[in-house]
Coordinates of C-alpha atoms in Angstrom, one line a residue:
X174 CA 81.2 115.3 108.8
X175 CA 79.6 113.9 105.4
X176 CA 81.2 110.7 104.0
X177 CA 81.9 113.2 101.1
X178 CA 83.9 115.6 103.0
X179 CA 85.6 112.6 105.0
X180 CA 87.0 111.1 101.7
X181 CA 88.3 114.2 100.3
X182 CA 90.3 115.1 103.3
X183 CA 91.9 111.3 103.5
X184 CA 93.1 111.6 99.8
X185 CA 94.0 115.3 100.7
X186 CA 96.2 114.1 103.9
X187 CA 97.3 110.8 101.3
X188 CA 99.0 112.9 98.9
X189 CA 100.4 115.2 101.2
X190 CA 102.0 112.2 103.0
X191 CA 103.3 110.4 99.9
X192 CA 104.8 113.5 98.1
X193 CA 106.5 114.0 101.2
X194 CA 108.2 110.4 102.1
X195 CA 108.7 109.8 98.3
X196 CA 111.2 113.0 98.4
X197 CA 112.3 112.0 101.4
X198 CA 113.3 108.6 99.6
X199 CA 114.4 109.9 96.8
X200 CA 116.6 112.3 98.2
X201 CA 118.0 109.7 101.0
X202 CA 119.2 107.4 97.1
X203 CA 120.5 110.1 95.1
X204 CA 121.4 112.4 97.6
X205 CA 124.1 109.9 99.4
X206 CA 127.5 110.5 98.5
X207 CA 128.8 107.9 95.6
X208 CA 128.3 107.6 91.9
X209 CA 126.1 104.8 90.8
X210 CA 127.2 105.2 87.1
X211 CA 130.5 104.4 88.4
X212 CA 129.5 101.2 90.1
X213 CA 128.0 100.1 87.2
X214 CA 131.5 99.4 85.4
X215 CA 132.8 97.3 88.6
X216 CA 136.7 97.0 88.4
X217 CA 136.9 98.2 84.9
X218 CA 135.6 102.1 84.4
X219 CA 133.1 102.7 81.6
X220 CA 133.7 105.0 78.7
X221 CA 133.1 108.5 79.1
X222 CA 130.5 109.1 76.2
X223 CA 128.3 105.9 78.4
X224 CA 128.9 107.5 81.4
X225 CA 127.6 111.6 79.7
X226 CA 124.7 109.3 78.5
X227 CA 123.3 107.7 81.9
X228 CA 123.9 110.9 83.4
X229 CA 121.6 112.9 80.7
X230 CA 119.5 109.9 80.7
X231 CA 118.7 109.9 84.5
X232 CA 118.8 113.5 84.8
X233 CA 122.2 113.1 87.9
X234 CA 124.0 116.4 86.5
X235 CA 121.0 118.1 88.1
X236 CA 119.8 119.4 91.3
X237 CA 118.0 116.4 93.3
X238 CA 114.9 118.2 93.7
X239 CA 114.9 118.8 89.8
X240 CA 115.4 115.0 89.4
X241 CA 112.6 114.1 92.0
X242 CA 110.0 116.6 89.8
X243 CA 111.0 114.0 86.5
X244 CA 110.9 111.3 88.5
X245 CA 107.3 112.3 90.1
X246 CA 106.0 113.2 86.4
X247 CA 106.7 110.0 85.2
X248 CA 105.3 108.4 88.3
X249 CA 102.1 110.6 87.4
X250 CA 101.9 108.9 84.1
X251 CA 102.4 105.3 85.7
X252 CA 105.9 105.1 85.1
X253 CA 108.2 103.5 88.1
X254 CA 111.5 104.3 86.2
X255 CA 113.9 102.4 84.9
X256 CA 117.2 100.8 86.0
X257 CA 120.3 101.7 85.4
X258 CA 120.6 98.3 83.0
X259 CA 117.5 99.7 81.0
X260 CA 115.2 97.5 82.9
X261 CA 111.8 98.5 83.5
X262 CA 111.1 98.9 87.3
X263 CA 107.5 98.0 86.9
X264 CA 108.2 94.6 85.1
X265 CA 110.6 93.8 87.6
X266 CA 108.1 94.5 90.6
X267 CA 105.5 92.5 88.4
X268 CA 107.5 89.4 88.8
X269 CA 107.9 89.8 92.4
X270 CA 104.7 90.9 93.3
X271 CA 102.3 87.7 93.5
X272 CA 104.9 86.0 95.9
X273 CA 105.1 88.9 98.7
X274 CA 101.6 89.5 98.7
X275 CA 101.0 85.3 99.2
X276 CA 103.4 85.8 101.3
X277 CA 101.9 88.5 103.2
X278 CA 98.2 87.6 103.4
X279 CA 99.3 84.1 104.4
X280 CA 101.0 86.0 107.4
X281 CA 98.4 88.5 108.3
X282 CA 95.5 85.9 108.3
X283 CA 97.5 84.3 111.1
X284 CA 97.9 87.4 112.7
X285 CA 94.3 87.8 112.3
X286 CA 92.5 84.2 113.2
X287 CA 95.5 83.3 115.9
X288 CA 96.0 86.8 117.6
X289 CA 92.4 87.4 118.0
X290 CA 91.0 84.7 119.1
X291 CA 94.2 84.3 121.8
X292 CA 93.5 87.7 122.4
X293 CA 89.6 87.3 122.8
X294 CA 90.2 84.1 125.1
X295 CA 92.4 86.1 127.7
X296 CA 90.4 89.0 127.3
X297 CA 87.3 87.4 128.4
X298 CA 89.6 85.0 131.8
X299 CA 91.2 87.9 133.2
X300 CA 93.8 87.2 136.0
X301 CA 93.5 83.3 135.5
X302 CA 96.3 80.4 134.3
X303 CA 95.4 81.0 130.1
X304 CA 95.2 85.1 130.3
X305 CA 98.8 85.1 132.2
X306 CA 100.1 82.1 129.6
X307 CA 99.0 84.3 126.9
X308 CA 101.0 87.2 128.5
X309 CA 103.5 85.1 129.1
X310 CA 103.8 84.0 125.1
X311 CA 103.2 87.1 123.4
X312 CA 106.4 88.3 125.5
X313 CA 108.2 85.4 124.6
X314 CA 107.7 85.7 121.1
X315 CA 108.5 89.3 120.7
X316 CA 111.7 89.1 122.3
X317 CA 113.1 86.9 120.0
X318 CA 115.0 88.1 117.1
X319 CA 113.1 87.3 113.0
X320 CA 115.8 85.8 112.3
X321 CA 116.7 83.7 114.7
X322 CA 113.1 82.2 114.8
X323 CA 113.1 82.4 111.2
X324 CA 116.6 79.8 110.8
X325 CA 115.3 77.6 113.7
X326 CA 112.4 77.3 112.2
X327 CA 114.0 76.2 109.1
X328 CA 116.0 73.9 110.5
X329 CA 113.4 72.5 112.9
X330 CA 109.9 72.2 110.8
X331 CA 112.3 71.7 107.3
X332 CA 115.2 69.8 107.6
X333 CA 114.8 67.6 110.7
X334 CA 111.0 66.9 110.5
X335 CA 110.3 67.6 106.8
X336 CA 106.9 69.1 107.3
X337 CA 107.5 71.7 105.3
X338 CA 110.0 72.5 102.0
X339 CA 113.2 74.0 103.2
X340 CA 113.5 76.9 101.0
X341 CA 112.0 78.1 97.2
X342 CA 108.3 78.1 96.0
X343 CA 108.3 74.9 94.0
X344 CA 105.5 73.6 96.2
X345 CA 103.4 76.4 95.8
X346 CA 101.2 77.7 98.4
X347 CA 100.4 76.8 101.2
X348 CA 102.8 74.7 101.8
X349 CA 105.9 77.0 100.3
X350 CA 104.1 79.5 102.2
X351 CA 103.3 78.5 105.6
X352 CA 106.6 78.4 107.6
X353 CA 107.8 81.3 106.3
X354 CA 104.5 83.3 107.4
X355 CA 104.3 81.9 111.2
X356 CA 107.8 83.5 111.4
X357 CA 106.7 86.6 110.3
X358 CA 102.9 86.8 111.6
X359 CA 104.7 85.2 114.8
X360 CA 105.7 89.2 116.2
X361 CA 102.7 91.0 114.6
X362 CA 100.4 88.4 116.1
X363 CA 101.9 88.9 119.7
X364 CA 101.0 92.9 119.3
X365 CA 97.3 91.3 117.8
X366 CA 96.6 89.3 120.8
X367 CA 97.6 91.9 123.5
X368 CA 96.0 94.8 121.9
X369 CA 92.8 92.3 121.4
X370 CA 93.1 91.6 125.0
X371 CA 93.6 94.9 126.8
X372 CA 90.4 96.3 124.4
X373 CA 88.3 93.5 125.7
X374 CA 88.5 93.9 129.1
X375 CA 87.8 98.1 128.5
X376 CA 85.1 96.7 126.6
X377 CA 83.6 94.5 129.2
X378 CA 83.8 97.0 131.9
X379 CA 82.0 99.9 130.0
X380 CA 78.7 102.0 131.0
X381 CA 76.8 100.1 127.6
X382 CA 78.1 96.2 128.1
X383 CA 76.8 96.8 131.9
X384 CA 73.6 98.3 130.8
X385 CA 73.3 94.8 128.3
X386 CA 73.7 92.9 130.8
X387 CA 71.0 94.5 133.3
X388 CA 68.3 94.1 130.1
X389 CA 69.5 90.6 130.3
X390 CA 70.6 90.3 126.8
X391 CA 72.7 86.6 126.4
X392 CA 76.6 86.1 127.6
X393 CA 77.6 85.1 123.8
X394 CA 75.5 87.9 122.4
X395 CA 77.0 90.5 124.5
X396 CA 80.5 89.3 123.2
X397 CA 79.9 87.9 120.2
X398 CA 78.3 91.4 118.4
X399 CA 79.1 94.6 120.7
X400 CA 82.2 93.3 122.4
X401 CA 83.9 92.3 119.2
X402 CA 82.6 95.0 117.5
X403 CA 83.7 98.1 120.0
X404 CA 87.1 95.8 120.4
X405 CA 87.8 95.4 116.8
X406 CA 88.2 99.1 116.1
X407 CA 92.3 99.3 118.1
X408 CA 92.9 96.2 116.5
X409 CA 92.0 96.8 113.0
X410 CA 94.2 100.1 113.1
X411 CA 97.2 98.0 114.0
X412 CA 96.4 95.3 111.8
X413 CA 96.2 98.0 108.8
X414 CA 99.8 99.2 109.7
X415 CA 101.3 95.3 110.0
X416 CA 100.2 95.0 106.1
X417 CA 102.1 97.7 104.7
X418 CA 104.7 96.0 107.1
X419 CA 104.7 92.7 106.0
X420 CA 104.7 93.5 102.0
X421 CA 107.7 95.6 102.2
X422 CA 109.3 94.0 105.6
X423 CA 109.8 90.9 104.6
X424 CA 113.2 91.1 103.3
X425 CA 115.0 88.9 106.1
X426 CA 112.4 86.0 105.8
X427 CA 112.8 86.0 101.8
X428 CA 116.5 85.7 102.1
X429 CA 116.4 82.9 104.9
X430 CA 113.4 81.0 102.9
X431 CA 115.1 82.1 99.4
X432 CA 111.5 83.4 98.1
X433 CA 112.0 85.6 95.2
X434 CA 109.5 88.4 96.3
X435 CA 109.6 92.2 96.3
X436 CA 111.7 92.3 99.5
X437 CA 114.2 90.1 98.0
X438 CA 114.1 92.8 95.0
X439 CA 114.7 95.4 97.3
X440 CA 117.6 93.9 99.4
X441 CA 119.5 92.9 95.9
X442 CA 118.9 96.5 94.6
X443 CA 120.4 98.2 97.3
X444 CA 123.1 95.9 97.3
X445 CA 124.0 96.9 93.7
X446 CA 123.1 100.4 94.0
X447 CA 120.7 100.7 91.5
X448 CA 118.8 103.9 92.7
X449 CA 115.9 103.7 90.4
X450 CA 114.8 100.2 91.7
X451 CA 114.9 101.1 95.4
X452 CA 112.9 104.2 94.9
X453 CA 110.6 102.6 92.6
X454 CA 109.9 99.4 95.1
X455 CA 109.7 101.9 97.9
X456 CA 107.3 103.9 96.3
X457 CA 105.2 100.9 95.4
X458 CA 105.1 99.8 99.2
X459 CA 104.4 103.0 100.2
X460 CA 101.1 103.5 98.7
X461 CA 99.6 100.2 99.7
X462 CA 100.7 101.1 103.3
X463 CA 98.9 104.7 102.6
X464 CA 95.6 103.6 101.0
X465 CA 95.5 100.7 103.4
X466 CA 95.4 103.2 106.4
X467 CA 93.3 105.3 104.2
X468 CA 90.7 102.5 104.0
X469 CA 90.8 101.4 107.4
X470 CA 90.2 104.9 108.7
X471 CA 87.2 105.2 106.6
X472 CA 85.9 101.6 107.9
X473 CA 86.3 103.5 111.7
X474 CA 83.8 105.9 110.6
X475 CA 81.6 102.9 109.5
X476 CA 82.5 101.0 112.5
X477 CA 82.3 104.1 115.0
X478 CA 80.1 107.0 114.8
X479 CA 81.6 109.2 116.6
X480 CA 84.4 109.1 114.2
X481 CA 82.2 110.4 111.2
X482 CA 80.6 113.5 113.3
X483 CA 83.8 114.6 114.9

């Protein structure tokens, strides 16, 4: 398959996936019963002509699929919508933005540097006191609720030792950043280390790695380029998915660490039922999680030929 051919089908398969979970979305909002016009007056109802003007005005006395066809146009012409307080989505998310995605890469370079390397370490002592420990850890740490690690943590690292500020991003990054992202890389990097481990030791009993070895080719050579190499490919696939988790599931860890990030935005939008903003974060979070994958399958064909000429 030509690299040609191999990008046009991802963006092919891209926009088949994203027009289908964006109406999915959509339709999950707009669809549920409830009037969000309604909500908007809290105890005291609004006037009818402002209530026949937010209707018109977000197209509700329509069919939902009619509204998702508006909606998708204006998303065509870069347009996220705009709440039901006349606020532009896309300002909002603009505001949000720079402190999930800090918050995010802080977490997946943990995940990355950490979970590897523990990974890597066990791989490579199979069956002896640090490959079981790491077993033993990664299943520790998975088992434990976000939040849960997430307030002790807090209270722990914060309040009793002061390492690190207890909530906010006043001290900037890393320092604002750190605890908060060891709680979340803390389950991803888990997954890191025992996927790591498991390709490792497939890696170091295959046909090629004992063929290297017969030519005589070095112990750290052998590991350091084809092992890592041939073991990175599992890994990388995970670790694509865990980004588009950690930018949009991060909403527990902002609340607890009051960081006022997209998943922070997304919580208090579904708590005052402003359709528009959750289906214009969603949508946000959804394509970096597509084009991420979409990237990371076309670094597999770099990575593996056998990917490119299936």
């Amino acid at each position: 398959m030509t690299a040609a051919r191999l990008v046009t089908r991802r963006v092919v398969e891209l926009l088949v996936v994203f027009v289908g979970v964006s109406f999915v979305i959509y339709a999950m909002v707009f669809a549920l019963p409830g009037d969000p016009i309604a909500a908007l007056g809290g105890d005291r109802p609004l006037p009818a002509n402002v209530v026949a003007q937010l209707r018109e005005q977000f197209h509700l006395d329509e069919p939902v699929w009619r509204q998702y066809l508006y909606w998708l146009s204006a998303l065509l012409h870069g347009d996220l919508g705009t709440n039901f307080a006349g606020q532009s989505v896309a300002d909002k998310l603009a505001l949000r933005w720079p402190v999930t995605i800090t918050l995010a890469l802080t977490a997946w370079l943990i995940e990355v540097v950490v979970g590897v390397a523990l990974g890597l370490w066990a791989g490579l002592r199979r069956g002896r006191a640090a490959d079981k420990a790491v077993l033993a850890g990664t299943i520790l740490a998975s088992s434990i609720p976000v939040f849960v690690v997430a307030v002790s943590a807090q209270l722990l690292f914060g309040v009793r030792l002061g390492w690190f500020p207890v909530a906010g991003t006043a001290a900037g990054w890393p320092m604002s950043y750190l605890l908060p992202a060891a709680c979340v890389a803390l389950f991803g990097l888990a997954s890191v280390a025992r996927l790591m481990r498991g390709s490792v030791i497939d890696t170091l009993h295959s046909d090629f790695v004992r063929t290297l070895r017969a030519k005589g080719l070095p112990r750290k050579e052998i590991v350091g380029v084809h092992v890592m190499r041939n073991s990175a490919i599992p890994v990388l696939t995970f670790l694509a998915v865990d980004l588009g988790y950690l930018l949009g599931g991060t909403v527990v860890i902002e609340g607890v660490f009051n960081l006022p990030g997209v998943g922070n935005l997304l919580f208090q939008a579904i708590r005052a039922h402003e359709g528009p903003t959750v289906v214009g974060v969603s949508t946000a979070l959804i394509l970096v999680f597509l084009v991420t994958n979409a990237l990371v399958d076309l670094l597999h064909a770099v990575l593996d030929p056998r990917i490119r000429h299936a």
